[in-house]
Amino acid sequence: MALQALQSSGVAFRKILSHFPEELSLAFAYGSGVYRQVGPSSDQKNAMLDFVFTVDDPVAWHSKNLKKNWNHYSFLKVLGPKIITTIQNNYGAGVYYNPLVMCDGRLIKYGVISTNILIEDLLSWNNLYVAGRLQKPVKIIAMNENVALRSALDKNLKSAVTTAFLMLPESFSEEDLFIEIARLSYSGDFRMVVGEDKTKVLNIVKPNIAHFRELYGNILQENPQVVYKIQQGRLEIDKSPEGQFTQLMTLPKTLQQQINHIMDPPGKNRDVEETLLQVAHDPDCGEVVRLGVKKSVVYSSLKLHKMWKGWLRKTS
């Protein structure tokens, strides 16, 4: 599986992980504290470390973590693990974050997500939040033998490639592709309009081309719709209406529905396949797909932003 190429046996990450309950189906670290970035986030040594923990039973996991790490939680800890899990599952893109935690001498933040909710996001892009993180290089610290999760992780990467193909010209570079992929989860993200560095995507991709290549290389070589010239770092794809229709039909369900909503005139209620066939023949196919991605991301990013503001207000 492509994602396994980026698994890490880093002792520092595993020491941090040892402070938490062990029942994790997936744990990964991401962001500027893990992979070098250029620009304002280039101080890797002092950057906050970001983690996501995926758990099969969030109530049981939070119950154990509250006993081990009571001080990590905001005022919500007094409400107990069931209420925390309800908030986790229903607000903020399905993730519950404990920010600004000192652990093993490093400042960290960690998010907790249900395995089932993550699998659904990886397959359907309901939020494209954690799924979006996993489209970029991450350090896998722990992963169990959950076949459905492993399959969904691989499908998420393939969906990212297909979506990027639809927004790119017939011929392009590896860097062009990886920039489009990295940009997916930031399209429509509130933070990219207010607050965060507008060049963030370039800062992520440029120092990490080799890591992106390691993550996506096998998928690109096995894709029948692309000519991957590895030595030149160039790719050519099928931009015929037939080729684009094939790609559109494999997109995640939520993105297909967003495209259908954009293109379907009020009252007509066409089915998704009919709309995608029309889009495949449209010269602006790539822009329609881009708008669909933006609409998929904007809602979850606003939800998460409101949740973060609430936490920071309550913990300050």
Short mmCIF file of N, CA, C and O in Angstrom, two decimals, residues 25 53-58 85 88-89 94-95 112-119:
data_model
loop_
_atom_site.label_atom_id
_atom_site.label_comp_id
_atom_site.label_asym_id
_atom_site.label_seq_id
_atom_site.Cartn_x
_atom_site.Cartn_y
_atom_site.Cartn_z
N SER A 25 -6.46 2.40 16.08
CA SER A 25 -6.42 1.72 14.79
C SER A 25 -5.45 2.41 13.84
O SER A 25 -4.92 1.80 12.92
N PHE A 53 -5.30 10.61 16.25
CA PHE A 53 -5.48 9.26 16.77
C PHE A 53 -6.85 8.74 16.32
O PHE A 53 -7.87 9.38 16.58
N THR A 54 -6.85 7.60 15.65
CA THR A 54 -8.09 6.98 15.20
C THR A 54 -8.42 5.83 16.12
O THR A 54 -7.58 4.96 16.36
N VAL A 55 -9.66 5.81 16.63
CA VAL A 55 -10.03 4.82 17.65
C VAL A 55 -11.35 4.15 17.28
O VAL A 55 -12.25 4.79 16.74
N ASP A 56 -11.46 2.86 17.56
CA ASP A 56 -12.68 2.12 17.27
C ASP A 56 -13.82 2.49 18.22
O ASP A 56 -14.98 2.54 17.82
N ASP A 57 -13.48 2.73 19.49
CA ASP A 57 -14.49 3.02 20.51
C ASP A 57 -14.11 4.32 21.21
O ASP A 57 -13.40 4.32 22.22
N PRO A 58 -14.58 5.47 20.69
CA PRO A 58 -14.17 6.75 21.27
C PRO A 58 -14.56 6.92 22.74
O PRO A 58 -13.80 7.52 23.51
N THR A 85 -17.49 12.46 23.26
CA THR A 85 -17.63 11.68 22.02
C THR A 85 -18.77 12.21 21.16
O THR A 85 -18.66 12.27 19.92
N GLN A 88 -17.41 15.19 19.53
CA GLN A 88 -16.45 14.72 18.52
C GLN A 88 -17.14 14.26 17.24
O GLN A 88 -16.74 14.65 16.13
N ASN A 89 -18.17 13.46 17.38
CA ASN A 89 -18.81 12.85 16.22
C ASN A 89 -19.72 13.80 15.45
O ASN A 89 -19.98 13.59 14.26
N GLY A 94 -15.91 15.81 12.70
CA GLY A 94 -15.77 14.47 13.27
C GLY A 94 -14.52 14.26 14.10
O GLY A 94 -14.19 13.12 14.43
N VAL A 95 -13.81 15.35 14.44
CA VAL A 95 -12.56 15.24 15.19
C VAL A 95 -12.67 16.04 16.49
O VAL A 95 -13.20 17.16 16.48
N VAL A 112 -8.79 13.32 17.93
CA VAL A 112 -9.30 11.96 18.06
C VAL A 112 -10.51 11.81 17.13
O VAL A 112 -11.41 12.66 17.14
N ILE A 113 -10.51 10.76 16.33
CA ILE A 113 -11.59 10.52 15.38
C ILE A 113 -11.97 9.04 15.41
O ILE A 113 -11.11 8.17 15.59
N SER A 114 -13.25 8.78 15.25
CA SER A 114 -13.74 7.40 15.19
C SER A 114 -13.25 6.74 13.91
O SER A 114 -13.22 7.35 12.84
N THR A 115 -12.87 5.47 14.00
CA THR A 115 -12.43 4.72 12.82
C THR A 115 -13.50 4.73 11.74
O THR A 115 -13.20 4.95 10.55
N ASN A 116 -14.75 4.49 12.12
CA ASN A 116 -15.83 4.45 11.12
C ASN A 116 -16.03 5.79 10.43
O ASN A 116 -16.26 5.85 9.21
N ILE A 117 -15.94 6.88 11.19
CA ILE A 117 -16.10 8.21 10.59
C ILE A 117 -14.93 8.52 9.67
O ILE A 117 -15.12 9.10 8.59
N LEU A 118 -13.72 8.13 10.06
CA LEU A 118 -12.57 8.35 9.19
C LEU A 118 -12.72 7.57 7.89
O LEU A 118 -12.47 8.10 6.79
N ILE A 119 -13.10 6.30 7.97
CA ILE A 119 -13.27 5.49 6.77
C ILE A 119 -14.28 6.14 5.82
O ILE A 119 -14.05 6.24 4.60
#
